[in-house]
Amino acid sequence: MRMRKYLALTRAGIIESLQFRLSFVVMVIGNLLYLIVVYFLWKAIYASAGTDVVSGMTFSDTLIYLVLATALYNFMEMYAVWEIGRNIQTGKIVLDLLKPMEYRKLLFWSYSGTFVMQFLFTFLPTFIVVAIVTHGAIPMGINLLFFGLSVIIAVSINYSIDYIVGTICLYTESIWGINIMKQVIVLLLSGATVPIAFFPEPLKTIVHYLPFQSIYNAPLSLLLDADPQPQKVLTTLGIQLFWCVSMMILSKAFWKASLRQITVNGG
Amino acid sequence: MKRKGLCFYLRIYRKILAQDLKSKMSYRADFIISTLGMIFTNISGFVGFWILFRNFPSINGWSYYEMLFLYGFSLVSITPVQCMFDNNWSLRQQVYSGDFIKYCFRPINLFFYYQSEVFDIKGLGQLAFGIGTIAYSWCHIDIAFTPLALLKLIVFIITASLIMIALQNAAAASCFWIQNSFYVLDLAFRFKDYAKYPITIFSSVFRFIFTFIVPIAFIAYYPSLVILRPDEVPILSWLSPIIGVAFFFVSYKIWMHGAMKYNGTGS
């Protein structure tokens, strides 16, 4: 079976992340603290606004949106840029390139174990807490299915973007700067810091033509939509799929063209 | 061993700094990209603020320009930790690999020598951005600009910066006791993002926590009240310089305590 070699990597990843139990505890604390800050901040913001609905979002909507965006971010952040960058600097990349597996896939599947752990220990608890705190403001129905589908596509888009940025490291040999730029752009333009619904008009339109909103905004708006219209769901997923495929092709082509650039110092 | 004076340490610091800058300059592309990344981060923070206040005119009685002042204040007050204490991030690896032992044999203060070894220039971009934000917001707030106010601002920013330094020192020092301290350090570093909000948005329990246990309210909120609300300065604001110094002293003791019990790895 072809999947088997990939699943072996997933298993190794799960075992590896079980080694660092303390880091999970600290991560959960960090997450909790973030939830508290976001909760109070937006509560104060809505209290000062005087109305319950601003730009079509209620307080619960905004809270769910932002908290789950962060949870998704923690879940999807694969540190692929760091991994590629470091592998280039240390020369380990040569060994990985020799393996009978595409480097792109190797990196993804090596990390997939952590995906599973992150999903179980950070995303799921956060989801449950938010669902309780907002007293069932998250509609529980067919939208959960769309949300799940959308997240899977989002993971792929996010990975492709990471991979493109990681490839840039082949040229620049700078990791921190490249990574922070990517992180900032993705977080702002995907609506993870301020929901896209609040963006002023020209910016909103521009953002809708960029791939970033497909990462967080698309799954979250599908989740918050209690009464999904088939047409809207299909457009959202369609746009996501378009970005997924085109970013994948782009990242593969870019990597292939750049591979000749690699210079490894010793190793 | 004779106690070395302040002049001696200043001279040494200048010499080490010059060496560090020379070695940084040999990676010019990395330096430029990192600086750009820093500027990006600050711009995106600013844009986030701007979008927020387009939807909400004020938050908890704080106007746009007042919040901006707070933001600028927090940026400037976390610059020293960014620039001068960046070596804390590699403490974990140095302790783990045993390289840390080399610092223990120098005839100068261990803490001073370790921290002076790295100076992170890209933090200066943040400093400039922060000062610009403060100046811009000050122009729009109805508060007179006097030399005394400026003096107050400088004194309170410098003492406020000690809080973040103290938090980071203590978090970094945890690696003397636990293995994977990266997450602790990362958690402490994320506190800086919460410093830019007025503490009044929190409920009383969290107000207490953020004031006395994890003192992030002293990074920007309490000290900036001295400028922003000159008529009703709470006692905690006047105390903030003392609290800054006290926390720094405690963190220094923790750091040194950990370093003194360090045995090396035997290699």
Short mmCIF file of C-alpha atoms in Angstrom, two decimals:
data_model
loop_
_atom_site.label_atom_id
_atom_site.label_comp_id
_atom_site.label_asym_id
_atom_site.label_seq_id
_atom_site.Cartn_x
_atom_site.Cartn_y
_atom_site.Cartn_z
CA MET A 1 0.00 0.00 0.00
CA ARG A 2 1.38 3.40 -0.89
CA MET A 3 0.01 5.20 2.16
CA ARG A 4 1.94 2.97 4.51
CA LYS A 5 5.25 4.70 4.25
CA TYR A 6 3.57 8.02 4.98
CA LEU A 7 1.64 6.71 7.96
CA ALA A 8 4.87 5.39 9.43
CA LEU A 9 6.09 8.97 9.50
CA THR A 10 2.86 10.08 11.18
CA ARG A 11 3.34 7.48 13.88
CA ALA A 12 6.93 8.52 14.48
CA GLY A 13 5.75 12.12 14.79
CA ILE A 14 3.14 11.23 17.41
CA ILE A 15 5.71 9.33 19.45
CA GLU A 16 8.17 12.19 19.13
CA SER A 17 5.72 14.80 20.33
CA LEU A 18 4.72 12.63 23.27
CA GLN A 19 8.30 13.08 24.45
CA PHE A 20 7.69 16.77 25.07
CA ARG A 21 4.78 16.67 27.47
CA LEU A 22 5.80 19.78 29.31
CA SER A 23 5.69 21.82 26.14
CA PHE A 24 2.06 20.83 25.74
CA VAL A 25 1.24 22.03 29.23
CA VAL A 26 2.92 25.37 28.60
CA MET A 27 1.17 25.65 25.25
CA VAL A 28 -2.21 25.03 26.82
CA ILE A 29 -1.50 27.71 29.44
CA GLY A 30 -0.42 30.13 26.71
CA ASN A 31 -3.57 29.40 24.77
CA LEU A 32 -5.75 29.91 27.81
CA LEU A 33 -4.13 33.24 28.54
CA TYR A 34 -4.70 34.33 24.98
CA LEU A 35 -8.36 33.34 25.23
CA ILE A 36 -8.74 35.44 28.36
CA VAL A 37 -7.15 38.50 26.77
CA VAL A 38 -9.20 38.21 23.59
CA TYR A 39 -12.41 37.63 25.53
CA PHE A 40 -12.03 40.72 27.71
CA LEU A 41 -10.69 42.91 24.94
CA TRP A 42 -13.62 42.28 22.62
CA LYS A 43 -16.10 42.40 25.45
CA ALA A 44 -14.85 45.90 26.23
CA ILE A 45 -14.91 46.80 22.55
CA TYR A 46 -18.50 45.69 22.12
CA ALA A 47 -19.52 47.34 25.40
CA SER A 48 -18.17 50.66 24.13
CA ALA A 49 -19.82 50.26 20.74
CA GLY A 50 -23.29 50.41 22.24
CA THR A 51 -24.82 48.07 19.66
CA ASP A 52 -24.89 44.30 19.62
CA VAL A 53 -24.06 43.84 15.97
CA VAL A 54 -21.14 45.57 14.28
CA SER A 55 -20.39 44.93 10.60
CA GLY A 56 -22.70 41.92 10.74
CA MET A 57 -20.80 40.28 13.61
CA THR A 58 -22.08 39.83 17.15
CA PHE A 59 -19.76 39.55 20.13
CA SER A 60 -20.10 35.75 20.15
CA ASP A 61 -19.39 35.59 16.43
CA THR A 62 -16.24 37.68 16.80
CA LEU A 63 -15.06 35.69 19.80
CA ILE A 64 -15.58 32.34 18.08
CA TYR A 65 -13.99 33.64 14.93
CA LEU A 66 -10.84 35.01 16.57
CA VAL A 67 -10.31 32.22 19.08
CA LEU A 68 -10.77 29.49 16.52
CA ALA A 69 -8.57 31.37 14.06
CA THR A 70 -5.79 31.26 16.64
CA ALA A 71 -6.50 27.63 17.41
CA LEU A 72 -6.35 26.87 13.69
CA TYR A 73 -3.14 28.85 13.43
CA ASN A 74 -1.51 26.85 16.23
CA PHE A 75 -2.75 23.68 14.64
CA MET A 76 -1.57 24.52 11.14
CA GLU A 77 1.75 26.15 11.97
CA MET A 78 4.22 23.51 10.83
CA TYR A 79 7.43 25.50 11.18
CA ALA A 80 8.14 24.30 7.64
CA VAL A 81 10.08 27.46 6.85
CA TRP A 82 12.32 26.88 9.85
CA GLU A 83 12.73 23.24 9.01
CA ILE A 84 13.69 23.88 5.39
CA GLY A 85 15.91 26.79 6.33
CA ARG A 86 17.72 24.86 9.02
CA ASN A 87 18.14 21.83 6.81
CA ILE A 88 19.73 24.03 4.20
CA GLN A 89 22.07 25.65 6.70
CA THR A 90 23.22 22.41 8.27
CA GLY A 91 23.36 20.52 4.99
CA LYS A 92 20.95 17.85 6.20
CA ILE A 93 18.86 18.58 3.13
CA VAL A 94 21.24 16.54 1.00
CA LEU A 95 20.34 13.40 2.90
CA ASP A 96 16.63 14.16 2.66
CA LEU A 97 16.83 14.72 -1.06
CA LEU A 98 18.35 11.29 -1.49
CA LYS A 99 15.39 9.59 0.19
CA PRO A 100 12.95 7.72 -2.06
CA MET A 101 10.23 10.24 -1.38
CA GLU A 102 9.53 13.71 -2.61
CA TYR A 103 11.00 16.26 -0.17
CA ARG A 104 7.70 18.11 -0.09
CA LYS A 105 5.88 14.99 1.01
CA LEU A 106 8.56 13.90 3.42
CA LEU A 107 8.38 17.19 5.27
CA PHE A 108 4.59 17.18 5.36
CA TRP A 109 4.21 13.67 6.61
CA SER A 110 7.01 13.95 9.15
CA TYR A 111 4.99 16.72 10.67
CA SER A 112 1.60 15.05 10.39
CA GLY A 113 2.03 13.29 13.72
CA THR A 114 2.20 16.63 15.47
CA PHE A 115 -0.93 17.60 13.54
CA VAL A 116 -2.83 14.78 15.17
CA MET A 117 -1.54 15.70 18.61
CA GLN A 118 -2.23 19.39 18.14
CA PHE A 119 -5.73 18.66 16.96
CA LEU A 120 -6.52 16.49 19.97
CA PHE A 121 -4.84 18.59 22.64
CA THR A 122 -5.20 22.18 21.53
CA PHE A 123 -7.83 22.57 18.84
CA LEU A 124 -10.50 20.25 20.23
CA PRO A 125 -10.36 21.58 23.82
CA THR A 126 -10.44 25.16 22.56
CA PHE A 127 -13.40 24.36 20.36
CA ILE A 128 -15.31 22.81 23.24
CA VAL A 129 -14.50 25.66 25.64
CA VAL A 130 -15.63 28.26 23.12
CA ALA A 131 -18.81 26.34 22.37
CA ILE A 132 -19.63 26.30 26.09
CA VAL A 133 -18.63 29.90 26.84
CA THR A 134 -20.74 31.29 24.00
CA HIS A 135 -23.76 29.16 25.03
CA GLY A 136 -24.14 27.26 21.81
CA ALA A 137 -23.50 30.15 19.42
CA ILE A 138 -21.70 27.65 17.19
CA PRO A 139 -24.38 26.02 15.07
CA MET A 140 -24.11 22.24 15.25
CA GLY A 141 -25.22 20.77 11.96
CA ILE A 142 -24.12 20.15 8.42
CA ASN A 143 -21.88 23.24 8.69
CA LEU A 144 -19.45 21.21 10.82
CA LEU A 145 -18.88 18.93 7.84
CA PHE A 146 -18.22 21.87 5.53
CA PHE A 147 -15.92 23.33 8.15
CA GLY A 148 -13.93 20.09 8.32
CA LEU A 149 -13.58 19.91 4.56
CA SER A 150 -12.59 23.54 4.39
CA VAL A 151 -9.92 23.10 7.08
CA ILE A 152 -8.35 20.23 5.17
CA ILE A 153 -8.04 22.41 2.07
CA ALA A 154 -6.76 25.27 4.24
CA VAL A 155 -3.99 23.06 5.65
CA SER A 156 -2.87 22.33 2.12
CA ILE A 157 -2.89 26.01 1.07
CA ASN A 158 -1.01 26.99 4.20
CA TYR A 159 1.58 24.31 3.60
CA SER A 160 2.08 25.41 0.00
CA ILE A 161 2.63 29.00 1.11
CA ASP A 162 5.09 27.81 3.75
CA TYR A 163 6.86 25.75 1.16
CA ILE A 164 7.19 28.68 -1.22
CA VAL A 165 8.54 30.86 1.57
CA GLY A 166 10.88 28.08 2.65
CA THR A 167 12.17 27.85 -0.89
CA ILE A 168 13.02 31.55 -0.80
CA CYS A 169 15.42 30.62 2.03
CA LEU A 170 17.49 28.79 -0.56
CA TYR A 171 18.36 32.16 -1.99
CA THR A 172 18.51 34.40 1.04
CA GLU A 173 19.80 32.15 3.83
CA SER A 174 17.76 34.26 6.19
CA ILE A 175 15.13 32.38 8.16
CA TRP A 176 13.88 34.63 10.93
CA GLY A 177 13.20 37.64 8.72
CA ILE A 178 11.50 35.69 5.96
CA ASN A 179 9.39 33.73 8.38
CA ILE A 180 8.20 36.72 10.38
CA MET A 181 7.21 38.53 7.20
CA LYS A 182 5.18 35.56 6.04
CA GLN A 183 3.57 35.13 9.43
CA VAL A 184 2.57 38.77 9.71
CA ILE A 185 1.16 38.98 6.20
CA VAL A 186 -0.77 35.74 6.50
CA LEU A 187 -2.19 36.55 9.93
CA LEU A 188 -3.34 40.04 9.02
CA LEU A 189 -4.70 39.38 5.53
CA SER A 190 -6.36 36.10 6.45
CA GLY A 191 -8.47 37.79 9.10
CA ALA A 192 -6.86 36.03 12.04
CA THR A 193 -6.07 39.25 13.94
CA VAL A 194 -9.12 41.32 12.99
CA PRO A 195 -12.05 39.56 11.27
CA ILE A 196 -12.27 40.43 7.58
CA ALA A 197 -15.86 41.62 8.08
CA PHE A 198 -14.42 44.68 9.87
CA PHE A 199 -12.04 45.62 7.05
CA PRO A 200 -12.80 48.90 5.23
CA GLU A 201 -14.15 48.54 1.73
CA PRO A 202 -11.23 48.69 -0.74
CA LEU A 203 -9.09 46.52 1.52
CA LYS A 204 -11.86 43.95 1.87
CA THR A 205 -12.12 43.56 -1.90
CA ILE A 206 -8.37 43.24 -2.30
CA VAL A 207 -8.19 40.63 0.45
CA HIS A 208 -10.88 38.56 -1.22
CA TYR A 209 -8.72 38.18 -4.29
CA LEU A 210 -5.74 36.92 -2.27
CA PRO A 211 -5.16 33.33 -1.23
CA PHE A 212 -4.77 34.14 2.48
CA GLN A 213 -8.46 34.53 3.29
CA SER A 214 -8.95 30.91 2.18
CA ILE A 215 -6.87 29.79 5.15
CA TYR A 216 -8.83 31.16 8.11
CA ASN A 217 -11.73 33.24 6.89
CA ALA A 218 -13.22 30.58 4.60
CA PRO A 219 -13.50 27.73 7.12
CA LEU A 220 -14.61 30.04 9.91
CA SER A 221 -17.36 31.70 7.91
CA LEU A 222 -18.60 28.26 6.89
CA LEU A 223 -18.62 27.25 10.54
CA LEU A 224 -20.55 30.31 11.71
CA ASP A 225 -23.16 29.99 8.99
CA ALA A 226 -26.13 28.29 10.65
CA ASP A 227 -28.19 28.09 7.49
CA PRO A 228 -25.76 27.30 4.67
CA GLN A 229 -26.95 28.01 1.14
CA PRO A 230 -25.57 25.43 -1.33
CA GLN A 231 -24.43 28.16 -3.69
CA LYS A 232 -22.43 30.01 -1.05
CA VAL A 233 -20.83 26.86 0.31
CA LEU A 234 -19.83 25.75 -3.17
CA THR A 235 -18.31 29.11 -4.06
CA THR A 236 -16.29 29.22 -0.85
CA LEU A 237 -15.02 25.68 -1.25
CA GLY A 238 -14.47 26.25 -4.98
CA ILE A 239 -12.30 29.31 -4.39
CA GLN A 240 -10.38 27.40 -1.76
CA LEU A 241 -9.85 24.49 -4.10
CA PHE A 242 -8.65 26.84 -6.81
CA TRP A 243 -6.04 28.34 -4.48
CA CYS A 244 -5.12 24.92 -3.18
CA VAL A 245 -4.32 23.59 -6.64
CA SER A 246 -2.63 26.70 -7.98
CA MET A 247 -0.47 27.22 -4.90
CA MET A 248 0.51 23.57 -5.01
CA ILE A 249 1.59 23.80 -8.64
CA LEU A 250 3.39 27.06 -7.97
CA SER A 251 5.26 25.75 -4.95
CA LYS A 252 6.30 22.58 -6.75
CA ALA A 253 7.52 24.47 -9.79
CA PHE A 254 9.38 27.03 -7.69
CA TRP A 255 11.09 24.31 -5.68
CA LYS A 256 12.09 22.42 -8.77
CA ALA A 257 13.55 25.52 -10.38
CA SER A 258 15.36 26.49 -7.20
CA LEU A 259 16.86 23.16 -6.34
CA ARG A 260 19.82 23.88 -8.57
CA GLN A 261 20.60 26.82 -6.30
CA ILE A 262 21.47 24.70 -3.29
CA THR A 263 24.96 25.14 -2.05
CA VAL A 264 25.78 23.08 0.98
CA ASN A 265 28.83 23.94 2.97
CA GLY A 266 30.35 20.65 3.96
CA GLY A 267 27.89 18.43 5.77
CA MET B 1 38.94 39.79 43.03
CA LYS B 2 38.57 43.56 42.95
CA ARG B 3 35.13 44.87 42.15
CA LYS B 4 35.09 46.43 38.72
CA GLY B 5 33.52 49.86 38.30
CA LEU B 6 30.83 51.04 35.94
CA CYS B 7 33.34 52.66 33.59
CA PHE B 8 35.13 49.37 33.18
CA TYR B 9 31.90 47.63 32.20
CA LEU B 10 30.90 50.35 29.78
CA ARG B 11 34.27 50.09 28.06
CA ILE B 12 34.00 46.31 27.81
CA TYR B 13 30.44 46.56 26.52
CA ARG B 14 31.53 48.89 23.75
CA LYS B 15 34.29 46.52 22.69
CA ILE B 16 32.09 43.43 22.66
CA LEU B 17 29.38 45.34 20.83
CA ALA B 18 31.79 46.39 18.09
CA GLN B 19 32.86 42.78 17.54
CA ASP B 20 29.27 41.59 17.40
CA LEU B 21 28.27 44.24 14.88
CA LYS B 22 31.23 43.33 12.68
CA SER B 23 30.19 39.71 12.56
CA LYS B 24 26.56 40.67 11.87
CA MET B 25 27.58 42.85 8.96
CA SER B 26 29.01 39.86 7.16
CA TYR B 27 25.46 38.57 6.70
CA ARG B 28 24.11 41.70 5.11
CA ALA B 29 21.14 40.15 3.28
CA ASP B 30 19.94 38.51 6.47
CA PHE B 31 20.24 41.80 8.31
CA ILE B 32 18.21 43.69 5.72
CA ILE B 33 15.48 41.05 5.51
CA SER B 34 15.23 40.80 9.29
CA THR B 35 14.90 44.56 9.60
CA LEU B 36 12.20 44.54 6.93
CA GLY B 37 10.44 41.75 8.81
CA MET B 38 10.48 43.83 11.98
CA ILE B 39 9.06 46.84 10.16
CA PHE B 40 6.37 44.62 8.64
CA THR B 41 5.38 43.37 12.07
CA ASN B 42 4.99 46.90 13.38
CA ILE B 43 3.07 48.12 10.35
CA SER B 44 0.67 45.23 10.57
CA GLY B 45 0.09 45.95 14.26
CA PHE B 46 -0.67 49.52 13.31
CA VAL B 47 -3.03 48.49 10.51
CA GLY B 48 -4.84 46.16 12.89
CA PHE B 49 -5.39 49.07 15.26
CA TRP B 50 -6.55 51.30 12.47
CA ILE B 51 -9.10 48.77 11.18
CA LEU B 52 -10.39 48.21 14.71
CA PHE B 53 -10.95 51.89 15.38
CA ARG B 54 -12.69 52.44 12.08
CA ASN B 55 -15.44 50.20 13.44
CA PHE B 56 -15.34 51.29 17.06
CA PRO B 57 -14.70 54.93 17.99
CA SER B 58 -13.42 54.20 21.48
CA ILE B 59 -12.66 51.27 23.73
CA ASN B 60 -13.49 51.46 27.40
CA GLY B 61 -13.17 55.23 27.41
CA TRP B 62 -9.89 55.15 25.54
CA SER B 63 -9.74 57.06 22.28
CA TYR B 64 -7.87 55.99 19.17
CA TYR B 65 -4.93 58.27 19.83
CA GLU B 66 -4.69 57.30 23.47
CA MET B 67 -4.60 53.63 22.52
CA LEU B 68 -2.01 54.46 19.90
CA PHE B 69 0.08 56.18 22.55
CA LEU B 70 -0.14 53.05 24.67
CA TYR B 71 0.89 50.95 21.69
CA GLY B 72 3.88 53.18 20.96
CA PHE B 73 4.84 53.14 24.62
CA SER B 74 4.79 49.36 24.72
CA LEU B 75 6.88 49.16 21.53
CA VAL B 76 9.59 51.41 22.94
CA SER B 77 9.59 49.75 26.32
CA ILE B 78 10.16 46.29 24.86
CA THR B 79 13.02 47.49 22.67
CA PRO B 80 15.78 46.99 25.27
CA VAL B 81 14.82 43.38 25.79
CA GLN B 82 14.84 42.87 22.04
CA CYS B 83 18.18 44.58 21.47
CA MET B 84 20.29 43.87 24.50
CA PHE B 85 19.01 40.62 25.96
CA ASP B 86 18.58 38.59 22.81
CA ASN B 87 21.21 36.10 23.88
CA ASN B 88 18.69 34.70 26.36
CA TRP B 89 17.17 32.84 23.43
CA SER B 90 20.31 30.76 22.93
CA LEU B 91 20.90 30.13 26.62
CA ARG B 92 18.98 26.87 26.38
CA GLN B 93 21.24 25.47 23.65
CA GLN B 94 24.41 26.72 25.31
CA VAL B 95 23.46 25.09 28.59
CA TYR B 96 22.47 21.89 26.87
CA SER B 97 25.62 21.59 24.77
CA GLY B 98 27.93 22.63 27.60
CA ASP B 99 29.25 25.73 25.83
CA PHE B 100 27.88 27.83 28.66
CA ILE B 101 30.79 26.81 30.88
CA LYS B 102 33.11 29.15 29.01
CA TYR B 103 31.30 32.16 30.45
CA CYS B 104 31.87 30.91 33.96
CA PHE B 105 35.64 31.37 33.72
CA ARG B 106 35.76 35.05 32.85
CA PRO B 107 36.81 37.54 35.52
CA ILE B 108 33.75 39.73 34.95
CA ASN B 109 30.12 39.50 35.93
CA LEU B 110 28.69 36.36 34.36
CA PHE B 111 25.26 37.81 33.59
CA PHE B 112 26.75 40.94 32.09
CA TYR B 113 29.19 39.06 29.92
CA TYR B 114 26.60 36.63 28.64
CA GLN B 115 24.04 39.29 27.72
CA SER B 116 26.53 41.70 26.21
CA GLU B 117 27.69 39.15 23.68
CA VAL B 118 24.75 39.68 21.33
CA PHE B 119 23.16 42.92 20.30
CA ASP B 120 20.13 42.66 18.06
CA ILE B 121 20.22 45.67 15.75
CA LYS B 122 16.86 45.05 14.13
CA GLY B 123 15.20 46.12 17.37
CA LEU B 124 16.27 49.66 16.53
CA GLY B 125 13.70 49.76 13.71
CA GLN B 126 11.07 48.99 16.29
CA LEU B 127 12.41 51.75 18.52
CA ALA B 128 12.10 54.27 15.70
CA PHE B 129 8.59 53.08 14.89
CA GLY B 130 7.57 53.26 18.54
CA ILE B 131 8.94 56.77 18.99
CA GLY B 132 7.16 57.83 15.80
CA THR B 133 3.89 56.38 17.08
CA ILE B 134 4.24 58.17 20.42
CA ALA B 135 5.02 61.47 18.73
CA TYR B 136 2.16 61.11 16.25
CA SER B 137 -0.39 60.27 18.92
CA TRP B 138 0.88 62.95 21.27
CA CYS B 139 0.21 65.57 18.59
CA HIS B 140 -3.44 64.54 18.57
CA ILE B 141 -4.03 64.25 22.30
CA ASP B 142 -4.84 67.35 24.24
CA ILE B 143 -1.80 67.14 26.52
CA ALA B 144 0.84 69.85 26.64
CA PHE B 145 4.33 68.90 25.60
CA THR B 146 6.73 70.16 28.24
CA PRO B 147 10.33 69.24 29.02
CA LEU B 148 9.14 67.84 32.33
CA ALA B 149 6.62 65.58 30.59
CA LEU B 150 9.34 64.38 28.25
CA LEU B 151 11.64 63.65 31.17
CA LYS B 152 8.86 61.73 32.91
CA LEU B 153 8.22 59.77 29.73
CA ILE B 154 11.86 58.78 29.38
CA VAL B 155 12.27 57.75 33.01
CA PHE B 156 9.06 55.73 33.01
CA ILE B 157 9.83 54.01 29.71
CA ILE B 158 13.27 52.95 30.87
CA THR B 159 11.97 51.55 34.14
CA ALA B 160 9.03 49.93 32.36
CA SER B 161 11.41 48.15 30.03
CA LEU B 162 12.91 46.41 33.05
CA ILE B 163 9.68 44.44 33.53
CA MET B 164 9.90 42.72 30.18
CA ILE B 165 13.61 42.12 30.70
CA ALA B 166 12.86 40.57 34.08
CA LEU B 167 10.15 38.29 32.66
CA GLN B 168 12.45 37.14 29.91
CA ASN B 169 15.43 36.58 32.21
CA ALA B 170 13.40 34.46 34.55
CA ALA B 171 11.89 32.47 31.68
CA ALA B 172 15.29 31.92 30.06
CA ALA B 173 16.81 30.88 33.38
CA SER B 174 14.25 28.09 33.66
CA CYS B 175 16.51 26.11 31.33
CA PHE B 176 18.90 25.55 34.22
CA TRP B 177 16.21 23.39 35.80
CA ILE B 178 14.08 22.04 32.97
CA GLN B 179 15.15 20.76 29.57
CA ASN B 180 12.94 22.19 26.91
CA SER B 181 12.57 25.75 28.08
CA PHE B 182 11.79 27.17 24.66
CA TYR B 183 8.07 27.09 25.33
CA VAL B 184 8.43 28.91 28.62
CA LEU B 185 10.46 31.61 26.92
CA ASP B 186 8.01 31.82 24.04
CA LEU B 187 5.11 32.16 26.47
CA ALA B 188 6.85 34.97 28.34
CA PHE B 189 7.68 36.69 25.11
CA ARG B 190 4.07 36.63 24.01
CA PHE B 191 3.12 38.68 27.07
CA LYS B 192 4.47 41.71 25.28
CA ASP B 193 1.54 41.53 22.87
CA TYR B 194 -0.91 41.90 25.73
CA ALA B 195 0.86 44.87 27.25
CA LYS B 196 -0.64 47.34 24.81
CA TYR B 197 -4.18 47.06 26.16
CA PRO B 198 -5.49 49.10 29.09
CA ILE B 199 -5.77 46.92 32.14
CA THR B 200 -9.24 48.30 32.89
CA ILE B 201 -10.79 46.02 30.28
CA PHE B 202 -10.16 42.98 32.47
CA SER B 203 -12.26 41.71 35.34
CA SER B 204 -10.87 42.35 38.81
CA VAL B 205 -9.33 38.87 39.16
CA PHE B 206 -7.28 39.22 36.01
CA ARG B 207 -6.49 42.82 36.80
CA PHE B 208 -4.89 41.56 40.00
CA ILE B 209 -3.02 38.79 38.17
CA PHE B 210 -1.67 41.07 35.46
CA THR B 211 -0.64 43.66 38.03
CA PHE B 212 0.98 41.64 40.78
CA ILE B 213 1.69 38.11 39.54
CA VAL B 214 2.57 38.52 35.86
CA PRO B 215 3.19 42.27 35.91
CA ILE B 216 2.47 43.02 32.26
CA ALA B 217 0.36 46.04 33.21
CA PHE B 218 3.60 47.75 34.16
CA ILE B 219 5.06 47.39 30.67
CA ALA B 220 2.87 50.14 29.27
CA TYR B 221 -0.42 50.78 31.04
CA TYR B 222 0.55 52.07 34.50
CA PRO B 223 3.61 54.06 33.47
CA SER B 224 1.87 55.71 30.53
CA LEU B 225 -0.95 56.93 32.78
CA VAL B 226 1.53 59.43 34.17
CA ILE B 227 1.46 61.17 30.79
CA LEU B 228 -2.04 60.33 29.54
CA ARG B 229 -4.07 61.03 32.67
CA PRO B 230 -1.92 63.56 34.57
CA ASP B 231 -4.77 64.63 36.85
CA GLU B 232 -5.61 61.24 38.27
CA VAL B 233 -2.44 59.21 38.40
CA PRO B 234 -2.94 56.13 40.56
CA ILE B 235 -0.36 55.28 43.17
CA LEU B 236 0.68 52.17 41.24
CA SER B 237 1.86 54.34 38.37
CA TRP B 238 4.21 56.28 40.60
CA LEU B 239 5.42 53.00 42.04
CA SER B 240 6.10 51.47 38.64
CA PRO B 241 9.80 52.48 38.47
CA ILE B 242 10.41 50.81 41.83
CA ILE B 243 8.51 47.71 40.75
CA GLY B 244 10.53 47.59 37.53
CA VAL B 245 13.82 47.72 39.39
CA ALA B 246 12.64 45.18 41.96
CA PHE B 247 11.50 42.67 39.36
CA PHE B 248 14.72 43.08 37.44
CA PHE B 249 16.75 42.46 40.58
CA VAL B 250 14.79 39.31 41.43
CA SER B 251 15.14 37.95 37.91
CA TYR B 252 18.87 38.67 38.00
CA LYS B 253 19.17 36.71 41.22
CA ILE B 254 17.24 33.78 39.74
CA TRP B 255 19.39 33.81 36.62
CA MET B 256 22.64 33.95 38.61
CA HIS B 257 21.43 31.29 40.99
CA GLY B 258 20.81 28.95 38.07
CA ALA B 259 24.13 29.82 36.45
CA MET B 260 26.07 29.29 39.68
CA LYS B 261 24.74 25.80 40.16
CA TYR B 262 25.58 24.93 36.57
CA ASN B 263 28.03 22.05 36.40
CA GLY B 264 28.75 21.85 32.71
CA THR B 265 28.37 18.67 30.73
CA GLY B 266 31.85 17.36 31.26
CA SER B 267 32.96 17.82 27.70
#
